[in-house]
Amino acid sequence: MMEQKIQIVPISENLIASYHHALDAVARERKYIMFLQAPPLAAVREFVLKVIQDNEIQLVACDPLDRVVGWCDILRTPFPGFEHCGRLGMGIIKEYRGQGIGKMLMESAIAEAKVRGLIKIELEVYASNVPVVNLYQKFGFISEGLKQKARFLDGKFEDIHLMALFLKNV
Ligand SMILES: CC(C)(COP(=O)(O)OP(=O)(O)OC[C@H]1O[C@@H](n2cnc3c(N)ncnc32)[C@H](O)[C@@H]1OP(=O)(O)O)[C@@H](O)C(=O)NCCC(=O)NCCS
């Protein structure tokens, strides 16, 4: 299986260009994530170096040639009173979807969030992305609300589900 050749690792400086490429590919599909293209490489580089420096969770899935084929990050909300929450974002480049890589990334990222003592993981997902909403539900995410007609793009409105996973009873 393809997934056996894929490694899940924390992002590192040498993987930034490849991560940028993967982010750009998913963004250009215009369907799944907020970006419609990746920010410039220099900006992504600066962002990732800060993630590494702050020991934040950003995992990538790499093929045997060290090409990034997907990512999952859970970034702590950087405001007083909100640091117990992290925001999850993820994507797998199209050709590698449906092979279990997303699940592996999520399992590892959620395990890291527990280790770091995060209490709540939040995310936003377009309502039309039904299989992915189901995937999050399988991981225990609950719905916290719906932002109606949150995006208008390519002539269509999109609702956004707000979802959350509690890692601890508090
Ligand atoms: C969401 C995403 C990261 C999932 O990663 P993946 O590697 O494709 O998912 P997996 O192969 O690990 O599959 C996990 C489960 O989700 C289901 N699934 C994922 N995408 C699916 C799709 N497009 N259609 C049907 N089922 C899908 C799988 O069937 C599987 O369920 P199962 O365990 O019951 O078989 C990936 O599909 C993706 O990058 N999508 C586009 C970007 C995106 O939507 N990001 C999330 C924004 S909030």
CSV table of C-alpha atoms and ligand atoms in Angstrom, one decimal:
chain,number,residue,atom,x,y,z
A,1,MET,CA,0.0,0.0,0.0
A,2,MET,CA,1.1,3.5,-0.8
A,3,GLU,CA,0.7,4.6,2.8
A,4,GLN,CA,3.5,2.3,4.0
A,5,LYS,CA,5.9,4.4,1.9
A,6,ILE,CA,4.7,7.6,3.4
A,7,GLN,CA,6.3,9.1,6.5
A,8,ILE,CA,4.6,11.5,8.9
A,9,VAL,CA,7.2,13.9,10.3
A,10,PRO,CA,7.3,17.3,12.0
A,11,ILE,CA,7.9,20.0,9.4
A,12,SER,CA,11.6,21.0,9.1
A,13,GLU,CA,13.3,23.8,7.2
A,14,ASN,CA,14.4,21.6,4.3
A,15,LEU,CA,10.7,20.7,3.6
A,16,ILE,CA,9.4,24.2,3.4
A,17,ALA,CA,9.5,24.6,-0.4
A,18,SER,CA,7.8,21.2,-0.9
A,19,TYR,CA,5.2,22.1,1.7
A,20,HIS,CA,4.6,25.4,-0.1
A,21,HIS,CA,4.1,23.4,-3.3
A,22,ALA,CA,1.5,21.1,-1.7
A,23,LEU,CA,-0.3,24.0,-0.1
A,24,ASP,CA,-0.5,25.8,-3.4
A,25,ALA,CA,-1.8,22.7,-5.2
A,26,VAL,CA,-4.7,22.2,-2.8
A,27,ALA,CA,-5.4,25.9,-2.6
A,28,ARG,CA,-5.7,26.1,-6.4
A,29,GLU,CA,-8.5,23.6,-6.4
A,30,ARG,CA,-10.6,26.5,-5.0
A,31,LYS,CA,-12.8,24.1,-3.1
A,32,TYR,CA,-11.4,23.0,0.2
A,33,ILE,CA,-9.3,25.6,2.0
A,34,MET,CA,-9.4,29.4,2.5
A,35,PHE,CA,-6.4,30.1,0.3
A,36,LEU,CA,-6.9,30.2,-3.5
A,37,GLN,CA,-3.2,30.0,-3.9
A,38,ALA,CA,-0.3,29.7,-1.5
A,39,PRO,CA,1.1,32.9,-0.1
A,40,PRO,CA,4.6,33.7,-1.5
A,41,LEU,CA,7.3,31.2,-0.6
A,42,ALA,CA,9.1,33.8,1.5
A,43,ALA,CA,6.0,34.4,3.7
A,44,VAL,CA,5.4,30.6,4.1
A,45,ARG,CA,9.0,30.2,5.0
A,46,GLU,CA,8.8,32.9,7.7
A,47,PHE,CA,5.5,31.4,9.0
A,48,VAL,CA,6.9,27.8,9.2
A,49,LEU,CA,10.2,28.9,10.8
A,50,LYS,CA,8.1,30.6,13.6
A,51,VAL,CA,6.0,27.4,13.9
A,52,ILE,CA,9.3,25.4,14.4
A,53,GLN,CA,10.7,28.0,16.8
A,54,ASP,CA,7.5,28.0,18.9
A,55,ASN,CA,7.3,24.2,18.9
A,56,GLU,CA,3.9,24.3,17.4
A,57,ILE,CA,2.3,21.2,15.8
A,58,GLN,CA,2.8,21.1,12.0
A,59,LEU,CA,3.1,17.6,10.6
A,60,VAL,CA,3.7,16.7,7.0
A,61,ALA,CA,3.4,13.4,5.1
A,62,CYS,CA,6.4,12.8,2.9
A,63,ASP,CA,7.0,10.3,0.0
A,64,PRO,CA,10.2,8.4,-0.2
A,65,LEU,CA,11.8,11.3,-2.1
A,66,ASP,CA,11.0,13.7,0.7
A,67,ARG,CA,8.3,15.4,-1.2
A,68,VAL,CA,5.5,16.7,0.9
A,69,VAL,CA,2.2,15.2,-0.1
A,70,GLY,CA,0.1,16.5,2.8
A,71,TRP,CA,0.1,18.4,6.0
A,72,CYS,CA,-1.9,18.7,9.3
A,73,ASP,CA,-1.3,21.6,11.7
A,74,ILE,CA,-2.9,22.4,15.0
A,75,LEU,CA,-1.9,25.9,15.9
A,76,ARG,CA,-2.5,27.3,19.4
A,77,THR,CA,-4.7,30.4,19.5
A,78,PRO,CA,-2.2,33.1,20.4
A,79,PHE,CA,-4.3,35.3,22.7
A,80,PRO,CA,-4.6,35.4,26.4
A,81,GLY,CA,-7.5,33.2,27.5
A,82,PHE,CA,-7.5,31.2,24.2
A,83,GLU,CA,-4.3,29.3,24.5
A,84,HIS,CA,-6.1,26.1,25.5
A,85,CYS,CA,-7.5,25.9,21.9
A,86,GLY,CA,-5.7,25.0,18.8
A,87,ARG,CA,-6.9,25.3,15.2
A,88,LEU,CA,-6.6,22.4,12.9
A,89,GLY,CA,-5.9,22.7,9.2
A,90,MET,CA,-5.0,20.0,6.8
A,91,GLY,CA,-4.7,18.9,3.1
A,92,ILE,CA,-3.5,16.1,1.0
A,93,ILE,CA,-2.5,16.7,-2.6
A,94,LYS,CA,-5.2,15.2,-4.9
A,95,GLU,CA,-3.3,12.2,-6.2
A,96,TYR,CA,-2.6,10.9,-2.7
A,97,ARG,CA,-6.1,11.2,-1.2
A,98,GLY,CA,-8.2,8.2,0.0
A,99,GLN,CA,-5.1,6.1,1.0
A,100,GLY,CA,-5.3,6.7,4.7
A,101,ILE,CA,-2.7,9.5,4.8
A,102,GLY,CA,-5.2,12.0,6.2
A,103,LYS,CA,-6.1,9.7,9.0
A,104,MET,CA,-2.5,9.0,9.9
A,105,LEU,CA,-1.8,12.7,9.9
A,106,MET,CA,-4.8,13.5,12.1
A,107,GLU,CA,-4.0,10.7,14.6
A,108,SER,CA,-0.4,11.9,15.0
A,109,ALA,CA,-1.4,15.6,15.2
A,110,ILE,CA,-4.2,14.9,17.8
A,111,ALA,CA,-1.7,12.8,19.9
A,112,GLU,CA,0.7,15.7,19.8
A,113,ALA,CA,-2.0,18.1,20.9
A,114,LYS,CA,-2.7,15.9,23.9
A,115,VAL,CA,1.0,15.8,24.8
A,116,ARG,CA,1.1,19.6,24.8
A,117,GLY,CA,-2.0,19.8,27.0
A,118,LEU,CA,-4.3,21.4,24.5
A,119,ILE,CA,-7.9,21.1,25.7
A,120,LYS,CA,-9.9,21.9,22.6
A,121,ILE,CA,-9.2,21.6,18.8
A,122,GLU,CA,-11.3,23.8,16.6
A,123,LEU,CA,-11.7,23.8,12.8
A,124,GLU,CA,-13.8,25.2,10.0
A,125,VAL,CA,-14.9,23.1,7.0
A,126,TYR,CA,-17.0,23.9,4.0
A,127,ALA,CA,-20.5,22.3,4.3
A,128,SER,CA,-20.2,20.9,0.7
A,129,ASN,CA,-17.1,18.9,1.8
A,130,VAL,CA,-19.3,16.2,3.2
A,131,PRO,CA,-16.9,13.3,3.3
A,132,VAL,CA,-14.5,15.4,5.3
A,133,VAL,CA,-17.2,16.5,7.7
A,134,ASN,CA,-17.9,12.8,8.2
A,135,LEU,CA,-14.2,12.1,8.7
A,136,TYR,CA,-14.0,14.7,11.4
A,137,GLN,CA,-17.1,13.3,13.1
A,138,LYS,CA,-15.5,9.9,13.1
A,139,PHE,CA,-12.6,11.4,15.1
A,140,GLY,CA,-15.1,12.7,17.6
A,141,PHE,CA,-15.4,16.3,16.4
A,142,ILE,CA,-18.8,17.8,17.2
A,143,SER,CA,-20.6,20.6,15.4
A,144,GLU,CA,-20.6,23.9,17.2
A,145,GLY,CA,-22.6,25.8,14.6
A,146,LEU,CA,-22.9,26.8,11.0
A,147,LYS,CA,-21.8,30.0,9.4
A,148,GLN,CA,-24.3,30.5,6.7
A,149,LYS,CA,-23.3,31.8,3.2
A,150,ALA,CA,-19.9,32.4,4.6
A,151,ARG,CA,-18.1,32.3,1.3
A,152,PHE,CA,-19.2,33.5,-2.1
A,153,LEU,CA,-16.9,32.2,-4.8
A,154,ASP,CA,-17.3,31.2,-8.4
A,155,GLY,CA,-20.9,32.2,-8.3
A,156,LYS,CA,-21.8,30.0,-5.3
A,157,PHE,CA,-22.4,30.5,-1.6
A,158,GLU,CA,-20.8,28.1,0.8
A,159,ASP,CA,-21.8,27.5,4.4
A,160,ILE,CA,-19.0,26.7,6.9
A,161,HIS,CA,-19.4,24.2,9.8
A,162,LEU,CA,-17.6,25.1,13.0
A,163,MET,CA,-16.4,21.9,14.6
A,164,ALA,CA,-14.5,21.1,17.8
A,165,LEU,CA,-12.9,18.1,19.6
A,166,PHE,CA,-12.5,18.3,23.3
A,167,LEU,CA,-9.4,16.4,24.5
A,168,LYS,CA,-10.1,16.7,28.2
A,169,ASN,CA,-13.2,17.1,30.4
A,170,VAL,CA,-12.9,20.4,32.1
B,1,LIG,C1,-9.6,15.8,4.0
B,1,LIG,C2,-8.3,15.1,3.6
B,1,LIG,C3,-7.1,15.7,4.2
B,1,LIG,C4,-8.4,13.6,4.0
B,1,LIG,O1,-7.3,12.9,3.7
B,1,LIG,P1,-7.3,11.5,3.0
B,1,LIG,O2,-5.9,11.1,3.0
B,1,LIG,O3,-7.9,11.7,1.6
B,1,LIG,O4,-8.2,10.7,3.9
B,1,LIG,P2,-8.0,9.2,4.3
B,1,LIG,O5,-7.6,8.4,3.1
B,1,LIG,O6,-7.2,9.0,5.5
B,1,LIG,O7,-9.6,8.8,4.6
B,1,LIG,C5,-10.1,9.0,5.8
B,1,LIG,C6,-11.6,8.7,5.7
B,1,LIG,O8,-12.3,9.8,5.0
B,1,LIG,C7,-12.9,9.3,3.9
B,1,LIG,N1,-12.7,10.3,2.8
B,1,LIG,C8,-11.8,11.3,2.7
B,1,LIG,N2,-12.0,12.0,1.6
B,1,LIG,C9,-13.0,11.5,1.0
B,1,LIG,C10,-13.6,11.8,-0.2
B,1,LIG,N3,-13.2,12.8,-1.0
B,1,LIG,N4,-14.7,11.0,-0.6
B,1,LIG,C11,-15.1,10.0,0.1
B,1,LIG,N5,-14.5,9.7,1.3
B,1,LIG,C12,-13.5,10.4,1.7
B,1,LIG,C13,-12.3,8.0,3.6
B,1,LIG,O9,-13.2,7.1,3.0
B,1,LIG,C14,-11.9,7.5,4.9
B,1,LIG,O10,-13.0,6.9,5.6
B,1,LIG,P3,-13.0,5.4,6.1
B,1,LIG,O11,-11.9,5.4,7.2
B,1,LIG,O12,-14.3,5.2,6.7
B,1,LIG,O13,-12.7,4.6,4.9
B,1,LIG,C15,-8.1,15.1,2.0
B,1,LIG,O14,-9.2,14.4,1.4
B,1,LIG,C16,-8.0,16.4,1.4
B,1,LIG,O15,-6.9,17.0,1.4
B,1,LIG,N6,-9.1,17.1,0.9
B,1,LIG,C17,-9.0,18.4,0.4
B,1,LIG,C18,-8.5,19.4,1.4
B,1,LIG,C19,-9.5,19.5,2.5
B,1,LIG,O16,-10.7,19.2,2.4
B,1,LIG,N7,-9.0,19.9,3.7
B,1,LIG,C20,-9.7,20.0,4.9
B,1,LIG,C21,-10.3,21.4,5.0
B,1,LIG,S1,-11.2,21.6,6.5
